[in-house]
Amino acid sequence: MYRNPNQREVLIQKPNYKDEDEIFFYGGAKEARKAMKNLSNGGKALYIYFLTNANNYKEIIIPSVIEQEIGLTRSGYYRAFEELVDQGYLQNPRKVH
């Protein structure tokens, strides 16, 4: 097999999630690669945060909690949130009072 000087072979190791309390990612590789290419760093962080939920899962989110968990500033969170909405990763966002 031909190899370029800058090629590397790697072995990806992932934990085997059998614990029902452990959250794992939901998403396809094609979608994830698209997100990595098209989203800002803040958008990627928020996208990964939301990947821990099942498809069509509805969650009431508290920005300050998410900001603290993933290390975004308040303005960074809102920019990332709008980016995910604009690019179709989040659907029908609405405020809950």
Short mmCIF file of C-alpha atoms in Angstrom, two decimals:
data_model
loop_
_atom_site.label_atom_id
_atom_site.label_comp_id
_atom_site.label_asym_id
_atom_site.label_seq_id
_atom_site.Cartn_x
_atom_site.Cartn_y
_atom_site.Cartn_z
CA MET A 1 0.00 0.00 0.00
CA TYR A 2 1.32 3.43 -0.98
CA ARG A 3 1.80 5.88 1.89
CA ASN A 4 2.55 9.57 1.89
CA PRO A 5 5.17 10.83 4.34
CA ASN A 6 2.50 12.71 6.33
CA GLN A 7 0.09 9.78 6.64
CA ARG A 8 -0.47 8.12 9.99
CA GLU A 9 -2.36 5.03 10.93
CA VAL A 10 -4.37 5.39 14.12
CA LEU A 11 -6.54 3.11 16.21
CA ILE A 12 -9.67 4.75 17.55
CA GLN A 13 -10.70 3.38 20.92
CA LYS A 14 -14.10 4.15 22.40
CA PRO A 15 -15.52 3.01 25.70
CA ASN A 16 -18.19 0.34 25.48
CA TYR A 17 -21.27 2.05 26.91
CA LYS A 18 -23.40 -0.50 28.69
CA ASP A 19 -24.41 1.64 31.66
CA GLU A 20 -27.98 2.85 31.13
CA ASP A 21 -27.16 6.00 33.10
CA GLU A 22 -24.31 6.86 30.74
CA ILE A 23 -25.24 9.17 27.90
CA PHE A 24 -23.74 8.51 24.50
CA PHE A 25 -23.82 10.42 21.23
CA TYR A 26 -26.62 10.16 18.72
CA GLY A 27 -25.69 11.16 15.20
CA GLY A 28 -24.27 10.00 11.95
CA ALA A 29 -20.72 10.41 10.74
CA LYS A 30 -21.82 12.32 7.63
CA GLU A 31 -23.75 14.86 9.71
CA ALA A 32 -20.90 15.21 12.20
CA ARG A 33 -18.34 15.84 9.44
CA LYS A 34 -20.63 18.48 7.94
CA ALA A 35 -20.93 20.17 11.33
CA MET A 36 -17.16 20.08 11.86
CA LYS A 37 -16.66 21.74 8.49
CA ASN A 38 -19.41 24.36 8.71
CA LEU A 39 -19.78 25.36 12.36
CA SER A 40 -17.75 27.80 14.42
CA ASN A 41 -15.94 26.46 17.50
CA GLY A 42 -18.81 27.59 19.72
CA GLY A 43 -21.30 26.03 17.33
CA LYS A 44 -19.39 22.75 17.44
CA ALA A 45 -19.33 22.77 21.24
CA LEU A 46 -23.06 23.36 21.46
CA TYR A 47 -23.73 20.81 18.69
CA ILE A 48 -21.81 18.16 20.64
CA TYR A 49 -23.73 19.09 23.79
CA PHE A 50 -27.02 18.50 21.97
CA LEU A 51 -25.79 15.21 20.47
CA THR A 52 -26.12 13.65 23.90
CA ASN A 53 -29.89 13.64 23.32
CA ALA A 54 -31.93 11.34 21.11
CA ASN A 55 -33.31 12.55 17.78
CA ASN A 56 -36.48 14.63 18.20
CA TYR A 57 -35.83 14.90 21.95
CA LYS A 58 -37.34 18.06 23.40
CA GLU A 59 -35.44 19.71 26.20
CA ILE A 60 -35.99 22.91 28.12
CA ILE A 61 -32.56 24.45 28.17
CA ILE A 62 -31.11 26.92 30.60
CA PRO A 63 -28.38 28.93 28.86
CA SER A 64 -26.37 29.61 32.04
CA VAL A 65 -26.14 25.87 32.80
CA ILE A 66 -25.00 25.01 29.28
CA GLU A 67 -22.55 27.92 29.23
CA GLN A 68 -20.97 26.61 32.42
CA GLU A 69 -20.89 22.99 31.25
CA ILE A 70 -19.22 23.65 27.89
CA GLY A 71 -17.29 26.83 28.66
CA LEU A 72 -19.06 29.36 26.45
CA THR A 73 -19.60 32.99 27.34
CA ARG A 74 -23.17 34.29 27.35
CA SER A 75 -22.74 35.99 23.97
CA GLY A 76 -20.88 32.94 22.62
CA TYR A 77 -23.77 30.72 23.63
CA TYR A 78 -26.33 32.89 21.86
CA ARG A 79 -24.20 33.13 18.70
CA ALA A 80 -23.74 29.35 18.68
CA PHE A 81 -27.45 28.75 19.33
CA GLU A 82 -28.47 30.99 16.43
CA GLU A 83 -25.90 29.30 14.20
CA LEU A 84 -27.39 25.87 14.96
CA VAL A 85 -30.89 27.17 14.23
CA ASP A 86 -29.80 28.92 11.02
CA GLN A 87 -28.05 25.78 9.74
CA GLY A 88 -30.94 23.48 10.65
CA TYR A 89 -29.42 21.53 13.55
CA LEU A 90 -32.09 22.84 15.94
CA GLN A 91 -35.72 23.06 14.94
CA ASN A 92 -38.50 25.34 16.19
CA PRO A 93 -36.76 27.01 19.12
CA ARG A 94 -39.20 28.86 21.32
CA LYS A 95 -39.02 30.47 24.70
CA VAL A 96 -40.85 28.80 27.56
CA HIS A 97 -42.17 31.01 30.33
#
